[in-house]
mmCIF file of C-alpha atoms in Angstrom:
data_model
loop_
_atom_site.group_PDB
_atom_site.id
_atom_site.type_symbol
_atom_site.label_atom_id
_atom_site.label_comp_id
_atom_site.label_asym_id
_atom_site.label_seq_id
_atom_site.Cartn_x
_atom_site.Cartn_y
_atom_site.Cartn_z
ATOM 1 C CA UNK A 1391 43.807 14.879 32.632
ATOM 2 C CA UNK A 1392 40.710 17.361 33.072
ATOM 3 C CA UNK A 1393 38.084 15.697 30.886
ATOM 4 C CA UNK A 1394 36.966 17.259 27.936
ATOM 5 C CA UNK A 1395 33.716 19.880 27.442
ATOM 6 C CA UNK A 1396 30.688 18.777 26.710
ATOM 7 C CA UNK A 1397 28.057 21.031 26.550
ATOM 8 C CA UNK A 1398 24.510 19.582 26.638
ATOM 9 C CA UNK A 1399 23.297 18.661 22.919
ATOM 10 C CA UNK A 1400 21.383 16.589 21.423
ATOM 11 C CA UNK A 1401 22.607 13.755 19.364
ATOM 12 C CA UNK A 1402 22.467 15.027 16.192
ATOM 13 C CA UNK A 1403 24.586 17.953 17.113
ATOM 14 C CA UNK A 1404 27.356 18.148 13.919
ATOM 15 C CA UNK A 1405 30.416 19.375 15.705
ATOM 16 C CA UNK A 1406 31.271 20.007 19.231
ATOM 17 C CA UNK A 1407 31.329 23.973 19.383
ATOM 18 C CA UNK A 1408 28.091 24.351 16.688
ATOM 19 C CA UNK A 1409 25.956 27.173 18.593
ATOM 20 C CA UNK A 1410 22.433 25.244 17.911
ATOM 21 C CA UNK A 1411 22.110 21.828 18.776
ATOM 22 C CA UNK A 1412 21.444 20.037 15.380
ATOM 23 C CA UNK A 1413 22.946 22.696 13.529
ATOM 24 C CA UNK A 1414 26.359 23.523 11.722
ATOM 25 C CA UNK A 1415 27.881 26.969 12.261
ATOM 26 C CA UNK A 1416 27.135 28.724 8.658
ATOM 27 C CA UNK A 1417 23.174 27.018 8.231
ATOM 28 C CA UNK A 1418 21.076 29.415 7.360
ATOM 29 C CA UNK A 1419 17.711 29.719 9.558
ATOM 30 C CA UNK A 1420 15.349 27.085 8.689
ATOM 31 C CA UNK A 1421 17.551 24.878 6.565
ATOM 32 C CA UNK A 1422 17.961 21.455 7.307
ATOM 33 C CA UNK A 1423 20.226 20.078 10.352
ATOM 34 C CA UNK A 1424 23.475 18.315 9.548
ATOM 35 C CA UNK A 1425 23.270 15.056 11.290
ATOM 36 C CA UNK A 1426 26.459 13.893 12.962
ATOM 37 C CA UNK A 1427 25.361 10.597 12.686
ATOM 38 C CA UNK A 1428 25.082 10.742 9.331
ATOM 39 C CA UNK A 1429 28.089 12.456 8.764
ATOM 40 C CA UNK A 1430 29.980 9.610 11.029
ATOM 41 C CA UNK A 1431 28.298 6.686 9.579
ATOM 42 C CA UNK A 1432 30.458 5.930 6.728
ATOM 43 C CA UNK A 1433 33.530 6.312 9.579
ATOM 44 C CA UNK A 1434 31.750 3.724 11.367
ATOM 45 C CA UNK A 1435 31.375 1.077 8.792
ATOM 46 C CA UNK A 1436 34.939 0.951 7.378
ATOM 47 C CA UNK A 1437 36.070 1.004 11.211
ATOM 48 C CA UNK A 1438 33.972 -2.402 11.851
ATOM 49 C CA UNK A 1439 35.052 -4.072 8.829
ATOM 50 C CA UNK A 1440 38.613 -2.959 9.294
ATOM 51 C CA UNK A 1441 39.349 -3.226 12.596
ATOM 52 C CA UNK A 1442 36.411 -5.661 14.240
ATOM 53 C CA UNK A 1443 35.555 -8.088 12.072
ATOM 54 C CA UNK A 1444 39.141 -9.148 11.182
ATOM 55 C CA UNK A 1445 40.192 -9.330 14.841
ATOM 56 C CA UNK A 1446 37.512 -11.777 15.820
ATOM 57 C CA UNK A 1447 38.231 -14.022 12.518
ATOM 58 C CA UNK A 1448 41.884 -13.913 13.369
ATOM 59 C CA UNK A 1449 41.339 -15.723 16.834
ATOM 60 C CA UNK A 1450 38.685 -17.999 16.173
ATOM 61 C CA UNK A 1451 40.754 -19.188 13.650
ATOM 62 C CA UNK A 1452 43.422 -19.747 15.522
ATOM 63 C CA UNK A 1453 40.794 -21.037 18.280
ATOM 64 C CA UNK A 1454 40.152 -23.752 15.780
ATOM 65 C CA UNK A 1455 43.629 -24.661 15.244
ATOM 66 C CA UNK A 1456 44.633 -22.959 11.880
ATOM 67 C CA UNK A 1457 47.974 -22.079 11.550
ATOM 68 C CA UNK A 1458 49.009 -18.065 12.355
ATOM 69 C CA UNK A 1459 50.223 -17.055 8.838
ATOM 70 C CA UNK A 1460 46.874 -18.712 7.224
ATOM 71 C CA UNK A 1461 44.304 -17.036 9.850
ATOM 72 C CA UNK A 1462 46.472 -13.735 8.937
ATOM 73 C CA UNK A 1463 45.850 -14.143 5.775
ATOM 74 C CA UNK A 1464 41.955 -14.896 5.781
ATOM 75 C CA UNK A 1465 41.197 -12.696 8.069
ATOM 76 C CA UNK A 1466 43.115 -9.880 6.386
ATOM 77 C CA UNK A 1467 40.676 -10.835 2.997
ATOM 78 C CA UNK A 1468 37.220 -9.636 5.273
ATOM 79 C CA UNK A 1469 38.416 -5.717 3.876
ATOM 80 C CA UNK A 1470 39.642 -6.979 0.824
ATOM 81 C CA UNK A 1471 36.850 -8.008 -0.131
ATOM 82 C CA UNK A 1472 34.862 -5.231 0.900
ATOM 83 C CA UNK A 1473 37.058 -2.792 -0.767
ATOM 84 C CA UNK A 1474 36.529 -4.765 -4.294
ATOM 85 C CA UNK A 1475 32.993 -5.704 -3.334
ATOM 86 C CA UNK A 1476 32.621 -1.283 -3.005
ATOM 87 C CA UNK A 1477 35.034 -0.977 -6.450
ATOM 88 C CA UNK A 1478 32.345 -3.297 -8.628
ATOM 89 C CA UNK A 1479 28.972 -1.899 -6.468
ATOM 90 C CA UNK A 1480 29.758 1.631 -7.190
ATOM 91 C CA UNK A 1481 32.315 1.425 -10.510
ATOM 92 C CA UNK A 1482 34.873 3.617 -8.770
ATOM 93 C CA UNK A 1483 37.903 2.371 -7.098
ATOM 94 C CA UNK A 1484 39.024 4.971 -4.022
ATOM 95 C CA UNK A 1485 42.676 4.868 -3.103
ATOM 96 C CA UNK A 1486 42.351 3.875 0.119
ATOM 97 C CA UNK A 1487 40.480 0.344 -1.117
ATOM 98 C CA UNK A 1488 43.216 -0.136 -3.787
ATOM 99 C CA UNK A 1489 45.878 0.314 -0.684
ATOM 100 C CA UNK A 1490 44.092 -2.429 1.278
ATOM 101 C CA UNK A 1491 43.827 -4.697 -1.381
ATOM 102 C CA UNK A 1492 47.661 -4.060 -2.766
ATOM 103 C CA UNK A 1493 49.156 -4.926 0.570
ATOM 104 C CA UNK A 1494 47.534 -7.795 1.061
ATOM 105 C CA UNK A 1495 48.567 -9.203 -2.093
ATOM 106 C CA UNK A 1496 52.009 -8.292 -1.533
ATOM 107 C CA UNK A 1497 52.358 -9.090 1.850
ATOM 108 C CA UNK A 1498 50.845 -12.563 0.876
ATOM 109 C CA UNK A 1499 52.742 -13.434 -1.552
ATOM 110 C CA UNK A 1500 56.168 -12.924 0.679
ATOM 111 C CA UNK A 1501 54.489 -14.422 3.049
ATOM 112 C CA UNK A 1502 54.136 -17.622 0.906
ATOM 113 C CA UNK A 1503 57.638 -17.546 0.075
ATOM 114 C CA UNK A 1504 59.289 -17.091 3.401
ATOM 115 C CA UNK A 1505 56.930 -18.566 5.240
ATOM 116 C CA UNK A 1506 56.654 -16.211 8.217
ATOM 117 C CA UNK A 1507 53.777 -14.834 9.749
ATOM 118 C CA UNK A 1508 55.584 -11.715 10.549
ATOM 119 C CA UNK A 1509 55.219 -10.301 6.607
ATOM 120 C CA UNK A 1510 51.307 -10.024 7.006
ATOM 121 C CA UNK A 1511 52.001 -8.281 10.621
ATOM 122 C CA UNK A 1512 53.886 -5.883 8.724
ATOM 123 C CA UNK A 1513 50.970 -5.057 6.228
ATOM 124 C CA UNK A 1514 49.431 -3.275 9.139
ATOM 125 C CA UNK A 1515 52.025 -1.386 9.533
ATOM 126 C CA UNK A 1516 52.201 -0.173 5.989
ATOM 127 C CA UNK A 1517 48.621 1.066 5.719
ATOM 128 C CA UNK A 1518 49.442 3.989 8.092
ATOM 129 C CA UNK A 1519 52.540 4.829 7.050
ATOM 130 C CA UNK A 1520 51.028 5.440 3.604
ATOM 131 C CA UNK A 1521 48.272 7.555 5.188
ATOM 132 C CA UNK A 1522 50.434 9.700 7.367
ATOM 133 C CA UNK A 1523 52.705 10.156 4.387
ATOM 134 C CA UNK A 1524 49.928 10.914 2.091
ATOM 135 C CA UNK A 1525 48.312 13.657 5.007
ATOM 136 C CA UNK A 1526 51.727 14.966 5.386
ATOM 137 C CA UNK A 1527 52.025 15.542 1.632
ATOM 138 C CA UNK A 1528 48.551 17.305 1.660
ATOM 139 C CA UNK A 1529 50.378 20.414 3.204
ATOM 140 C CA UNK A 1530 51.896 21.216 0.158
ATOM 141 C CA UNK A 1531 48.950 21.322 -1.849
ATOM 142 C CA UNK A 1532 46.005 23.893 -2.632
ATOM 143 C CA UNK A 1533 44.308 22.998 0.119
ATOM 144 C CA UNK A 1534 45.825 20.641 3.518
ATOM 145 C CA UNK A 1535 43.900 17.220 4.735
ATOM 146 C CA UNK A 1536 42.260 19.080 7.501
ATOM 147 C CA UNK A 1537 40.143 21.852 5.181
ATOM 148 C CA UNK A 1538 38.922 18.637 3.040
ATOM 149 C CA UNK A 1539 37.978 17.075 6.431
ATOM 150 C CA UNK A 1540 35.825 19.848 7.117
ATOM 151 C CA UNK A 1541 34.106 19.882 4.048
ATOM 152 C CA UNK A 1542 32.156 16.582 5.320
ATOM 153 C CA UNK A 1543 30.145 19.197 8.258
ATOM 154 C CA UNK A 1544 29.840 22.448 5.905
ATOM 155 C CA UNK A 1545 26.932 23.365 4.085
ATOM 156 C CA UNK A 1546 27.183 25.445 0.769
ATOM 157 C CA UNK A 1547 27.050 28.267 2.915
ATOM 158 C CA UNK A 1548 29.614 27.049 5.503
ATOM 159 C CA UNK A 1549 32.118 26.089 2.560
ATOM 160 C CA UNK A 1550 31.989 29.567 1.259
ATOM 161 C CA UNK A 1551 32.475 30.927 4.176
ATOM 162 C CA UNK A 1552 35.312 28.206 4.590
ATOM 163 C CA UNK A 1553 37.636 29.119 1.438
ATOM 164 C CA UNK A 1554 36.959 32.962 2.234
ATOM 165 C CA UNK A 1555 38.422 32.264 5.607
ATOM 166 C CA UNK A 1556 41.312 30.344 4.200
ATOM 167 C CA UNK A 1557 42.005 33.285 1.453
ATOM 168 C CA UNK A 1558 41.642 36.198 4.003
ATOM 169 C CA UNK A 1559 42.898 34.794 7.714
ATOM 170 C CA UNK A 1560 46.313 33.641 7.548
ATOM 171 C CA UNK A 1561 45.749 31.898 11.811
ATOM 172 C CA UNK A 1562 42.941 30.184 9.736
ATOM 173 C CA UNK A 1563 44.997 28.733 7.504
ATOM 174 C CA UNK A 1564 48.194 28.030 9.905
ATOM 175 C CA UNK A 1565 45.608 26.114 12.391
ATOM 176 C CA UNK A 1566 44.408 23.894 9.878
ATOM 177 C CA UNK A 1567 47.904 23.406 8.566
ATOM 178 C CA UNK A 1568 49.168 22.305 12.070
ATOM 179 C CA UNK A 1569 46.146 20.168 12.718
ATOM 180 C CA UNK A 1570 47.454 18.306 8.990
ATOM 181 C CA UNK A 1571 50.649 17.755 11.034
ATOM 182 C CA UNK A 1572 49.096 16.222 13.595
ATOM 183 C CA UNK A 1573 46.997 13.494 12.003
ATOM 184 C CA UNK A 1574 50.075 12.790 9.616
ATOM 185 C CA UNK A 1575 52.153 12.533 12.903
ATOM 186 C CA UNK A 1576 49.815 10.335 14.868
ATOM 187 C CA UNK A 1577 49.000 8.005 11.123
ATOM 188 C CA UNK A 1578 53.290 7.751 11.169
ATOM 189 C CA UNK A 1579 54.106 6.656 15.140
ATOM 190 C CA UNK A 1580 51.048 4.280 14.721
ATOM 191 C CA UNK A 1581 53.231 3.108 12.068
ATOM 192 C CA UNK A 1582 56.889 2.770 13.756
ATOM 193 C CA UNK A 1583 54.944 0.933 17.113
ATOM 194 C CA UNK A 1584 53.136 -0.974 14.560
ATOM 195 C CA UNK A 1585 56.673 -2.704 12.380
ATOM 196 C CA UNK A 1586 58.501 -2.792 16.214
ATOM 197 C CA UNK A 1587 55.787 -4.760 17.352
ATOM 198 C CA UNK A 1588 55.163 -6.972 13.991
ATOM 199 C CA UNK A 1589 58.930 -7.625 14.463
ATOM 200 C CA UNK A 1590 59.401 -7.812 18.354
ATOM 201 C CA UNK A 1591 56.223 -9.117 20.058
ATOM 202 C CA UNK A 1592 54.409 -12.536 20.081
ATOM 203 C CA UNK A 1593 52.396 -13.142 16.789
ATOM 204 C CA UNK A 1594 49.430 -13.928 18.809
ATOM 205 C CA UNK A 1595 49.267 -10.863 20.795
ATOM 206 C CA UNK A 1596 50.268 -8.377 17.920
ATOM 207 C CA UNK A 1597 46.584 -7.944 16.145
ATOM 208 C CA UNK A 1598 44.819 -7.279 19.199
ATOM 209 C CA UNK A 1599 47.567 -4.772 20.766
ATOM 210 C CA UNK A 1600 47.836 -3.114 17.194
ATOM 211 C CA UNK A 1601 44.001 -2.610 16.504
ATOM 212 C CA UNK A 1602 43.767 -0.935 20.458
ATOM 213 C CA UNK A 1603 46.807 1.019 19.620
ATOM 214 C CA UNK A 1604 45.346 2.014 16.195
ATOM 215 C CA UNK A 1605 42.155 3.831 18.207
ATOM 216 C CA UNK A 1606 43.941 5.185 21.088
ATOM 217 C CA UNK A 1607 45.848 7.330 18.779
ATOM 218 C CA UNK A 1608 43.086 7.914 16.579
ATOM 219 C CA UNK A 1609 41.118 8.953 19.673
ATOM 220 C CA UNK A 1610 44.112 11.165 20.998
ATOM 221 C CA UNK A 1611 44.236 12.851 17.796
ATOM 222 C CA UNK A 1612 40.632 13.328 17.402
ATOM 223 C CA UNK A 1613 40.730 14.674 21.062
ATOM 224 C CA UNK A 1614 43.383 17.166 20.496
ATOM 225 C CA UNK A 1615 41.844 18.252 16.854
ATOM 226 C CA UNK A 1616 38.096 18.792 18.802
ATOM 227 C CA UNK A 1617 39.886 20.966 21.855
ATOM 228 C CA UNK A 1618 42.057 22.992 19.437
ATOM 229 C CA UNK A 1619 39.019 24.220 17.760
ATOM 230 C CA UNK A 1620 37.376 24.593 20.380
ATOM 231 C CA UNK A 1621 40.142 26.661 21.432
ATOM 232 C CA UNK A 1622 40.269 28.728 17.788
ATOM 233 C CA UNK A 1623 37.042 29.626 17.827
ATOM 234 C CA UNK A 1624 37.303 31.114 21.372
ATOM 235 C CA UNK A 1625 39.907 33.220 20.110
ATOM 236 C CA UNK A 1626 38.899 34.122 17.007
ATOM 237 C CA UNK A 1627 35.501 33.799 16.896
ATOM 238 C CA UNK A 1628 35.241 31.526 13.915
ATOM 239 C CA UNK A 1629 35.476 27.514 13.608
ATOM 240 C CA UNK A 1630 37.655 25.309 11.930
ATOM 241 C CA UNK A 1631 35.583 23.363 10.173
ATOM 242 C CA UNK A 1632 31.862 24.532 10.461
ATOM 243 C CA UNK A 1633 32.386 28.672 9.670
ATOM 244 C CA UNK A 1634 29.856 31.001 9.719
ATOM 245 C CA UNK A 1635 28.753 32.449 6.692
ATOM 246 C CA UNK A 1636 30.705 35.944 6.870
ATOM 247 C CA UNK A 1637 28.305 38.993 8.033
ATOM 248 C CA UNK A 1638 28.636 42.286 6.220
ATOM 249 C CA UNK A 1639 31.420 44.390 6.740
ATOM 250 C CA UNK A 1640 34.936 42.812 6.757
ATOM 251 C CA UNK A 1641 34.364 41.129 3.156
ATOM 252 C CA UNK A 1642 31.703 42.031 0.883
ATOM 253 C CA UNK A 1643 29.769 40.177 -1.383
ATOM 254 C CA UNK A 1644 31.834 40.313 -4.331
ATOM 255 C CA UNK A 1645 34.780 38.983 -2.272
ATOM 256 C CA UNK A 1646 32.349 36.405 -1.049
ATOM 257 C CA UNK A 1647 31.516 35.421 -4.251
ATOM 258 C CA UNK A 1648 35.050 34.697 -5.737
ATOM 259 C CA UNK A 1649 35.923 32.620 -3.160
ATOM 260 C CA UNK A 1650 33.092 30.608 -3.474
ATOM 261 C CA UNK A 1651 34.229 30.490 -7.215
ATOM 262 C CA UNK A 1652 37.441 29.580 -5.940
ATOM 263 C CA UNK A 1653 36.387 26.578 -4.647
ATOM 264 C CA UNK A 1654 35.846 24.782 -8.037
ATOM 265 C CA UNK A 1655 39.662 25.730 -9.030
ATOM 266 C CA UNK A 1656 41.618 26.296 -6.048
ATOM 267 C CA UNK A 1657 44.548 28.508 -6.560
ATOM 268 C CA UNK A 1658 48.165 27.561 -4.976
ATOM 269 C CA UNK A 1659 48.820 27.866 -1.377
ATOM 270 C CA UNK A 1660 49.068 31.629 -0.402
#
């Protein structure tokens, strides 16, 4: 495989194909840069305390001698915790938190009863399925899981220029659409390889091959979303998740402005 483009930028460039290094496409002259590694810092910190943390705990748990179904279970409470620990600190539960913590609690309670470590393998497996399901079912709303992805690198301008886009240019629209597909389709195969190796594989082995599994597909599909847009806006001269604010000409100002009104209730899908 050719490896990817990478033009020279500087670290706090917000998305591969932004045309000023430090700068999404859409910010106006002078504003302030979009950081990309503050926009990937709260990616970061779920990913540690997710992934990392839990996978050490697991084996030096078992290094010590505890039993697999009771190092499952303790190491499965590190995100747990930090979901409820988020819930009380900020007096909002997300969806995703509420996931982690209701599979754990189900998973360990079958677990209990039938006394196999296998039931908190599975748990793993449920988390994605419920993801991929959920970004699958996104395509039938207002707007898919990949336009409310962008909205973490757009500026006001940027987002304006984002619904106008998705109003006006249906290959807009169809390319974020198929890049929903994707993500849903890479969150559901983690989740078949995931309950065929909970089931299949040696209890030991399964959280380490999982977690690596987990990021290569998240790193394919990140791959694959980054050279598709890349792609897009080589053809059509606009990005996927950073646009320009539109120029004068193909939509005026009072088009501008009602999609930008648009925004705060979205119509149906066009």
């Amino acid at each position: 495989m050719s490896p990817p483009i990478t033009p020279r930028t500087t670290p706090d460039d917000t998305t591969p194909d932004s045309p000023v290094p430090g700068t999404a496409p859409g910010t106006p002259p002078g504003a302030a840069p979009v950081s990309l590694t503050r926009t990937l810092r709260p990616l970061l910190a779920p990913l540690a305390i997710s992934i990392a943390l839990p996978l050490a705990l697991y084996y030096v748990l078992r290094a010590g001698g505890m039993a697999q179904w009771q190092a499952l279970l303790l190491s499965s409470v590190v995100p747990a915790g930090h979901a409820v620990a988020q819930a009380v600190r900020t007096r909002r539960a997300e969806v995703f938190d509420l996931l982690i913590v209701a599979l754990l609690l189900v998973s360990a309670g079958t677990s209990l009863i039938s006394g196999s470590p296998r039931v908190l393998l599975l748990k793993d497996a449920g988390l994605p399925a419920v993801l991929g399901l959920w970004i699958l079912g996104t395509l039938w709303a207002a707007r898919p899981f990949a336009f409310r992805f962008g909205e973490r690198l757009r500026g006001p301008d940027g987002a304006c220029a984002a619904e106008l886009a998705w109003q006006e240019r249906p290959e807009f629209r169809s390319a974020l659409r198929r890049l929903t597909l994707l993500w849903a389709a890479g969150q559901l195969l983690d989740a078949v390889l995931s309950t065929v190796e909970a089931l299949t594989l040696p209890v030991d082995a399964v959280p380490v091959i999982g977690r690596f599994q987990s990021l290569t597909l998240l790193a394919v599909v990140v791959v694959v979303t980054v050279r598709g847009s890349r792609a897009f806006r080589a053809r059509h001269g606009i990005s996927l998740f950073a646009p320009s604010a539109p120029r004068p000409g193909p939509a005026t100002a009072d088009s501008q402005g009602a999609a930008c009104g648009a925004r705060h209730d979205p119509p149906g899908r066009p």
